[in-house]
Amino acid sequence: MLDIKWIRENKQKFDKLLVERGIAPMSSEIVKLDEEKRQLINLIQEFQRAKKKKSDPKLFSSVCSQKIEEAKRKLANNHQLNDLLEILPNLPSDDVPYGTDAIANKQHFELGETLGVIDFIQTAKISGSRFATLKGNLARLERALISFMIDVHTKQFEFIELSTPYLVRPIAMYNSGQLPKFSQESFVTTDGYRLIPTGEVPLINMVADTIIAREKLPIRYVAYTPCFRSEAGSGGKDTRGMIRMHQFGKVELVTITTPEESQNEHEYMTNAAEEILKQLKIPYRVILLCTGDMGFSAQKTYDLEVWLPGQSQYREISSCSNCGDFQARRMKARYKEFHSTETTFVHTLNGSALAVGRTIVAILENYQNEDGSITIPDVLVDYMGGIKKIDVYKD
């Protein structure tokens, strides 16, 4: 229920916020009903004080008692104010964008095109569909997000940053589980190289055909890479916008560890991905995927899904998977205990932390303002050189 004292002291703002919630102004009516209630309360208190002072004359005391009871009955029967307050919704925070309903929340591509910071039309002439060009401060936001994510993972979670190739041999794709099953979902060059569909491919192969000393585990890698996917079989899904692209950027986490530690490392990696969303203050949820929804190489997967107001639904922004020794057996990655001659397959884990394009989508939709501008999340302001808002881009 709303604070009646605040309403009395902020009548104009109260009416304005009601209008934003689609309700006619009613501060005058509420304040009038409150004044009537307060007068009855004051009347009761005055008669109670008078009754205590005139303790001798019984008649006066009887009259006071009657007046008190009469005023109390009126107060008890005066339900109008409470009835009115009980049906009023909460008032929106000052940073909530105005809209009549969920449809008023624009989708990221509408916001980006209106501001002139996302180009799909000219880009389609260059590369076809499922590509985009970012301009001005939105392009800068992409760079800021990459730096922010890498800093969190290296400084807070002790991942080692790598810069890897984006073209790999087919064996590297096989080792990570991309080939042969998903051969149609990646791009291949004329001389047989594959464009990586995820940074997981080069990162996981950093331990292919090796025997690692036990004391060096866990090994935690992080890298930003562009990723390339043919989106074969996606049909007409997400044809507009930046949700499903042929080329997109992603900060990837990979961990190499022992069978005994892989479960804990899975939670650790998922926490690292969650930390990005927590610091960006973007609404999200964690989903444990069912058996039929997991990736080919995964033994267990958590998906992080962010809320997109423009779509009125949660969308995946990260998958964090424990692959057990599935990939290790393919790429012959093992470890050896100190003073032991026996080797054991390592366990591998991978996770997006996060997909940069989808993070931009989430920021555009969750930080949109009534005037169409986009507020920069506080944690990114320094990375943006002090810029706090994305406005209309001017060539």
Coordinates of C-alpha atoms in Angstrom, one line a residue:
M1 CA 0.0 0.0 0.0
L2 CA 1.2 3.5 -0.8
D3 CA 2.4 6.0 1.9
I4 CA -0.4 8.5 2.5
K5 CA 2.0 11.0 4.1
W6 CA 4.2 10.9 0.9
I7 CA 1.0 11.5 -1.2
R8 CA 0.1 14.5 0.9
E9 CA 3.5 16.0 0.5
N10 CA 4.0 15.1 -3.2
K11 CA 0.6 15.6 -4.8
Q12 CA 1.8 16.7 -8.3
K13 CA 4.5 13.9 -8.5
F14 CA 1.9 11.4 -7.3
D15 CA -0.5 12.3 -10.0
K16 CA 2.2 12.3 -12.7
L17 CA 3.3 8.8 -11.7
L18 CA -0.3 7.6 -11.7
V19 CA -0.7 8.8 -15.2
E20 CA 2.4 6.9 -16.2
R21 CA 0.7 3.8 -14.8
G22 CA -2.4 4.5 -16.9
I23 CA -4.5 5.8 -14.0
A24 CA -6.2 9.2 -13.8
P25 CA -4.9 11.8 -11.2
M26 CA -6.6 11.4 -7.9
S27 CA -4.4 13.2 -5.3
S28 CA -7.3 15.7 -4.6
E29 CA -9.7 12.9 -3.8
I30 CA -7.3 11.0 -1.7
V31 CA -6.1 14.0 0.3
K32 CA -9.8 15.1 0.9
L33 CA -10.6 11.6 2.2
D34 CA -7.5 11.6 4.3
E35 CA -8.4 15.0 5.7
E36 CA -11.8 13.8 6.7
K37 CA -10.2 10.8 8.5
R38 CA -7.7 13.0 10.2
Q39 CA -10.5 15.3 11.4
L40 CA -12.4 12.4 13.0
I41 CA -9.2 11.2 14.7
N42 CA -8.5 14.7 16.0
L43 CA -12.2 15.0 17.2
I44 CA -11.9 11.7 19.1
Q45 CA -8.6 12.8 20.7
E46 CA -10.1 16.2 21.7
F47 CA -13.2 14.6 23.4
Q48 CA -10.9 12.1 25.2
R49 CA -8.8 14.9 26.6
A50 CA -11.9 16.9 27.6
K51 CA -13.3 13.8 29.3
K52 CA -10.2 13.4 31.5
K53 CA -10.2 17.1 32.5
K54 CA -13.9 17.2 33.5
S55 CA -13.9 14.2 35.8
D56 CA -16.6 15.5 38.2
P57 CA -19.7 16.3 36.2
K58 CA -21.2 13.0 35.2
L59 CA -23.4 14.5 32.5
F60 CA -20.4 16.1 30.7
S61 CA -18.5 12.8 30.9
S62 CA -21.5 11.0 29.4
V63 CA -21.8 13.5 26.5
C64 CA -18.1 13.1 25.7
S65 CA -18.4 9.3 25.7
Q66 CA -21.3 9.5 23.3
K67 CA -19.4 11.9 21.0
I68 CA -16.3 9.6 21.1
E69 CA -18.4 6.6 20.2
E70 CA -20.2 8.4 17.4
A71 CA -16.8 9.6 16.0
K72 CA -15.4 6.1 16.2
R73 CA -18.3 4.6 14.4
K74 CA -17.9 7.2 11.6
L75 CA -14.2 6.4 11.5
A76 CA -14.8 2.6 11.4
N77 CA -17.3 3.0 8.6
N78 CA -15.1 5.3 6.6
H79 CA -13.6 2.6 4.3
Q80 CA -13.3 4.9 1.2
L81 CA -9.7 5.9 1.7
N82 CA -8.3 2.4 2.5
D83 CA -10.4 0.9 -0.3
L84 CA -8.9 3.4 -2.7
L85 CA -5.3 2.9 -1.6
E86 CA -5.7 -0.9 -1.7
I87 CA -6.4 -0.9 -5.4
L88 CA -3.7 1.5 -6.4
P89 CA -0.5 -0.1 -7.9
N90 CA 3.0 0.7 -6.7
L91 CA 4.5 3.8 -8.2
P92 CA 7.3 3.4 -10.7
S93 CA 10.9 4.2 -9.9
D94 CA 12.3 7.3 -11.5
D95 CA 14.6 5.3 -13.8
V96 CA 11.7 3.1 -15.3
P97 CA 10.9 4.1 -18.9
Y98 CA 7.3 5.2 -19.6
G99 CA 5.1 2.9 -21.6
T100 CA 1.4 1.9 -21.7
D101 CA 2.2 -1.8 -21.6
A102 CA 4.9 -4.3 -22.6
I103 CA 4.4 -3.4 -26.3
A104 CA 5.8 0.0 -25.5
N105 CA 9.2 -1.5 -24.6
K106 CA 11.0 -1.3 -27.9
Q107 CA 13.2 -4.1 -29.2
H108 CA 16.9 -3.6 -29.5
F109 CA 16.9 -3.3 -33.3
E110 CA 14.2 -0.6 -33.1
L111 CA 16.2 1.3 -30.5
G112 CA 19.4 1.0 -32.4
E113 CA 18.0 2.0 -35.7
T114 CA 16.2 5.0 -34.2
L115 CA 19.4 6.2 -32.6
G116 CA 21.3 5.5 -35.8
V117 CA 23.9 3.3 -34.0
I118 CA 23.0 -0.1 -35.6
D119 CA 23.1 -0.5 -39.4
F120 CA 21.4 -3.5 -41.0
I121 CA 20.4 -2.2 -44.4
Q122 CA 23.8 -1.0 -45.8
T123 CA 25.5 -3.9 -44.0
A124 CA 23.2 -6.3 -45.9
K125 CA 24.5 -4.9 -49.2
I126 CA 28.1 -5.7 -48.0
S127 CA 27.6 -9.1 -46.3
G128 CA 23.9 -10.2 -46.7
S129 CA 21.5 -11.0 -43.9
R130 CA 22.4 -11.8 -40.2
F131 CA 25.2 -9.2 -40.1
A132 CA 25.2 -5.7 -38.4
T133 CA 27.4 -2.7 -38.2
L134 CA 27.7 -0.8 -34.9
K135 CA 28.4 2.9 -34.9
G136 CA 29.6 5.6 -32.6
N137 CA 29.1 5.0 -28.9
L138 CA 27.5 1.6 -29.4
A139 CA 30.7 0.4 -31.1
R140 CA 32.5 1.9 -28.2
L141 CA 30.2 0.0 -25.8
E142 CA 31.1 -3.2 -27.5
R143 CA 34.8 -2.5 -26.9
A144 CA 34.0 -1.5 -23.3
L145 CA 32.1 -4.7 -22.6
I146 CA 35.0 -6.9 -23.9
S147 CA 37.5 -5.1 -21.6
F148 CA 35.2 -5.2 -18.6
M149 CA 34.4 -8.9 -19.0
I150 CA 38.1 -9.8 -19.4
D151 CA 39.1 -7.7 -16.4
V152 CA 36.5 -9.4 -14.2
H153 CA 37.5 -12.9 -15.2
T154 CA 41.3 -12.3 -14.9
K155 CA 41.3 -10.2 -11.8
Q156 CA 38.4 -11.6 -9.7
F157 CA 38.4 -15.2 -11.0
E158 CA 42.0 -15.8 -12.0
F159 CA 41.5 -16.9 -15.5
I160 CA 44.5 -16.6 -17.8
E161 CA 43.9 -14.4 -20.9
L162 CA 44.8 -15.8 -24.3
S163 CA 44.6 -14.4 -27.8
T164 CA 44.0 -17.3 -30.2
P165 CA 43.7 -18.0 -33.9
Y166 CA 40.2 -17.8 -35.4
L167 CA 41.0 -20.3 -38.2
V168 CA 41.6 -23.9 -37.1
R169 CA 42.3 -27.3 -38.6
P170 CA 39.5 -29.9 -38.8
I171 CA 41.2 -31.9 -36.0
A172 CA 40.7 -29.0 -33.6
M173 CA 37.0 -29.0 -34.4
Y174 CA 36.9 -32.7 -34.0
N175 CA 38.6 -32.6 -30.6
S176 CA 36.0 -30.1 -29.3
G177 CA 33.0 -32.1 -30.6
Q178 CA 32.1 -29.8 -33.5
L179 CA 33.0 -32.3 -36.2
P180 CA 31.8 -34.5 -37.8
K181 CA 28.3 -34.0 -36.5
F182 CA 28.0 -30.3 -36.9
S183 CA 30.0 -29.8 -40.1
Q184 CA 27.2 -27.8 -41.8
E185 CA 27.1 -25.3 -39.0
S186 CA 30.6 -23.8 -39.5
F187 CA 32.3 -22.1 -42.4
V188 CA 35.1 -23.8 -44.2
T189 CA 37.8 -22.2 -46.4
T190 CA 38.9 -23.4 -49.8
D191 CA 42.0 -25.0 -48.2
G192 CA 40.1 -26.8 -45.5
Y193 CA 40.5 -24.5 -42.5
R194 CA 37.4 -23.8 -40.3
L195 CA 36.3 -20.5 -38.9
I196 CA 35.7 -21.1 -35.2
P197 CA 32.1 -21.2 -34.2
T198 CA 33.2 -20.5 -30.5
G199 CA 36.3 -19.6 -28.7
E200 CA 36.0 -22.9 -26.9
V201 CA 37.7 -24.6 -30.0
P202 CA 41.1 -23.0 -29.8
L203 CA 41.1 -22.8 -26.0
I204 CA 40.3 -26.4 -25.4
N205 CA 42.9 -27.5 -27.9
M206 CA 45.7 -25.7 -25.9
V207 CA 46.0 -29.0 -24.0
A208 CA 45.5 -31.5 -26.9
D209 CA 48.0 -34.3 -27.1
T210 CA 49.6 -33.3 -23.8
I211 CA 50.2 -34.8 -20.3
I212 CA 49.8 -32.2 -17.6
A213 CA 51.4 -32.3 -14.2
R214 CA 48.7 -32.6 -11.5
E215 CA 49.9 -29.6 -9.6
K216 CA 49.3 -27.3 -12.6
L217 CA 45.5 -28.0 -12.5
P218 CA 43.1 -26.4 -12.7
I219 CA 44.0 -24.4 -15.8
R220 CA 41.6 -21.6 -16.5
Y221 CA 41.6 -19.8 -19.8
V222 CA 39.7 -16.7 -21.0
A223 CA 39.7 -15.2 -24.5
Y224 CA 37.6 -12.8 -26.6
T225 CA 37.1 -14.1 -30.1
P226 CA 34.8 -13.4 -33.0
C227 CA 32.7 -16.4 -33.8
F228 CA 31.3 -17.6 -37.1
R229 CA 28.2 -19.8 -37.6
S230 CA 26.2 -20.7 -40.7
E231 CA 23.0 -21.0 -38.7
A232 CA 22.0 -23.9 -40.8
G233 CA 18.6 -25.2 -39.8
S234 CA 17.7 -22.0 -37.9
G235 CA 15.1 -21.3 -40.5
G236 CA 13.2 -18.1 -39.9
K237 CA 14.3 -17.7 -36.2
D238 CA 15.4 -14.2 -35.1
T239 CA 15.8 -12.9 -38.6
R240 CA 15.8 -9.3 -37.3
G241 CA 18.3 -7.9 -34.9
M242 CA 21.4 -9.2 -33.2
I243 CA 20.2 -12.3 -31.5
R244 CA 21.3 -14.8 -34.2
M245 CA 24.2 -13.7 -36.3
H246 CA 26.6 -15.3 -38.8
Q247 CA 29.4 -13.3 -37.0
F248 CA 29.4 -12.3 -33.3
G249 CA 31.8 -11.7 -30.5
K250 CA 32.1 -13.7 -27.4
V251 CA 34.2 -13.9 -24.2
E252 CA 34.8 -17.6 -23.6
L253 CA 35.9 -19.4 -20.5
V254 CA 37.6 -22.8 -20.5
T255 CA 38.8 -24.9 -17.6
I256 CA 41.0 -28.0 -17.5
T257 CA 40.8 -29.9 -14.3
T258 CA 40.6 -33.3 -12.6
P259 CA 37.5 -35.5 -12.4
E260 CA 37.3 -34.8 -8.6
E261 CA 37.3 -31.0 -9.1
S262 CA 35.2 -30.6 -12.2
Q263 CA 31.8 -30.3 -10.4
N264 CA 33.2 -27.5 -8.2
E265 CA 34.8 -25.8 -11.2
H266 CA 31.5 -25.9 -13.0
E267 CA 29.9 -23.9 -10.2
Y268 CA 32.9 -21.6 -10.2
M269 CA 32.7 -20.9 -13.9
T270 CA 28.9 -20.3 -13.8
N271 CA 29.5 -17.8 -10.9
A272 CA 32.0 -16.0 -13.0
A273 CA 29.5 -15.6 -15.8
E274 CA 26.8 -14.6 -13.4
E275 CA 29.1 -11.9 -11.9
I276 CA 29.1 -10.0 -15.2
L277 CA 25.3 -9.8 -15.2
K278 CA 25.2 -8.9 -11.5
Q279 CA 27.6 -6.0 -12.0
L280 CA 25.7 -4.8 -15.1
K281 CA 22.5 -5.1 -13.1
I282 CA 20.7 -6.9 -15.8
P283 CA 17.8 -9.3 -14.7
Y284 CA 18.6 -12.9 -15.4
R285 CA 17.9 -16.5 -14.3
V286 CA 19.9 -19.7 -14.2
I287 CA 18.5 -22.8 -15.9
L288 CA 19.7 -26.4 -15.5
L289 CA 19.2 -27.9 -19.0
C290 CA 17.4 -31.2 -19.4
T291 CA 19.0 -34.1 -21.2
G292 CA 17.3 -33.3 -24.5
D293 CA 18.5 -29.7 -24.5
M294 CA 22.2 -30.1 -23.8
G295 CA 24.9 -29.7 -26.3
F296 CA 26.7 -32.6 -28.0
S297 CA 29.8 -32.6 -25.8
A298 CA 28.1 -31.6 -22.5
Q299 CA 27.6 -33.8 -19.5
K300 CA 25.8 -31.0 -17.6
T301 CA 24.9 -27.5 -18.6
Y302 CA 23.7 -24.3 -17.0
D303 CA 22.1 -21.7 -19.2
L304 CA 22.0 -18.0 -18.1
E305 CA 19.0 -16.2 -19.6
V306 CA 18.5 -12.4 -19.5
W307 CA 15.2 -10.6 -19.5
L308 CA 14.5 -8.7 -22.7
P309 CA 11.6 -6.3 -22.1
G310 CA 11.1 -5.6 -25.8
Q311 CA 10.4 -9.3 -26.4
S312 CA 8.8 -9.9 -23.0
Q313 CA 10.8 -13.1 -22.5
Y314 CA 14.1 -14.5 -21.2
R315 CA 16.8 -15.3 -23.8
E316 CA 20.0 -17.3 -23.5
I317 CA 23.1 -15.2 -23.1
S318 CA 25.5 -17.9 -21.8
S319 CA 25.9 -21.7 -21.5
C320 CA 28.3 -23.2 -19.0
S321 CA 29.0 -26.9 -19.5
N322 CA 30.9 -29.6 -17.8
C323 CA 32.1 -32.0 -20.6
G324 CA 33.7 -34.6 -18.3
D325 CA 36.4 -36.5 -20.1
F326 CA 34.4 -36.5 -23.4
Q327 CA 36.6 -34.0 -25.2
A328 CA 39.8 -35.2 -23.4
R329 CA 39.4 -38.6 -24.9
R330 CA 39.1 -37.2 -28.4
M331 CA 42.1 -35.0 -28.0
K332 CA 44.2 -37.3 -25.8
A333 CA 44.6 -34.7 -23.0
R334 CA 45.7 -36.3 -19.7
Y335 CA 47.3 -35.5 -16.4
K336 CA 49.7 -37.3 -14.1
E337 CA 50.0 -37.3 -10.4
F338 CA 53.4 -36.5 -8.9
H339 CA 55.7 -39.6 -8.7
S340 CA 53.1 -41.6 -10.7
T341 CA 53.6 -43.3 -14.0
E342 CA 49.9 -43.6 -14.7
T343 CA 47.9 -40.9 -16.6
T344 CA 44.2 -40.0 -16.3
F345 CA 42.1 -38.0 -18.8
V346 CA 41.4 -34.5 -17.7
H347 CA 37.9 -33.0 -17.4
T348 CA 37.1 -30.0 -19.6
L349 CA 34.6 -27.2 -19.0
N350 CA 33.5 -24.3 -21.2
G351 CA 31.2 -21.3 -20.8
S352 CA 30.3 -18.0 -22.5
A353 CA 30.9 -15.2 -20.2
L354 CA 29.4 -13.6 -22.1
A355 CA 28.1 -13.4 -25.7
V356 CA 29.0 -9.7 -26.3
G357 CA 26.3 -9.0 -28.9
R358 CA 23.5 -10.4 -26.8
T359 CA 24.8 -8.4 -23.8
I360 CA 24.5 -5.3 -26.0
V361 CA 20.9 -6.4 -26.8
A362 CA 20.2 -6.8 -23.0
I363 CA 21.6 -3.3 -22.2
L364 CA 19.7 -1.6 -25.0
E365 CA 16.4 -3.1 -23.9
N366 CA 16.9 -2.9 -20.1
Y367 CA 18.4 0.6 -20.0
Q368 CA 16.2 2.3 -22.6
N369 CA 14.8 5.7 -21.6
E370 CA 11.6 7.4 -22.4
D371 CA 13.3 9.7 -24.9
G372 CA 14.8 6.7 -26.7
S373 CA 18.3 7.2 -25.3
I374 CA 20.2 4.4 -23.6
T375 CA 21.8 4.8 -20.1
I376 CA 25.2 3.3 -19.7
P377 CA 25.4 0.8 -16.8
D378 CA 27.4 2.4 -14.0
V379 CA 30.1 -0.3 -14.1
L380 CA 30.9 0.6 -17.7
V381 CA 31.1 4.4 -17.4
D382 CA 34.9 4.4 -16.8
Y383 CA 35.4 2.0 -19.7
M384 CA 33.4 4.4 -21.9
G385 CA 35.6 7.4 -21.0
G386 CA 33.0 8.9 -18.8
I387 CA 30.1 8.7 -21.3
K388 CA 26.9 8.0 -19.4
K389 CA 24.3 7.8 -22.2
I390 CA 24.0 6.8 -25.8
D391 CA 22.1 9.4 -27.8
V392 CA 21.3 9.8 -31.5
Y393 CA 24.4 9.2 -33.6
K394 CA 25.4 12.0 -36.0
D395 CA 27.6 11.4 -39.0

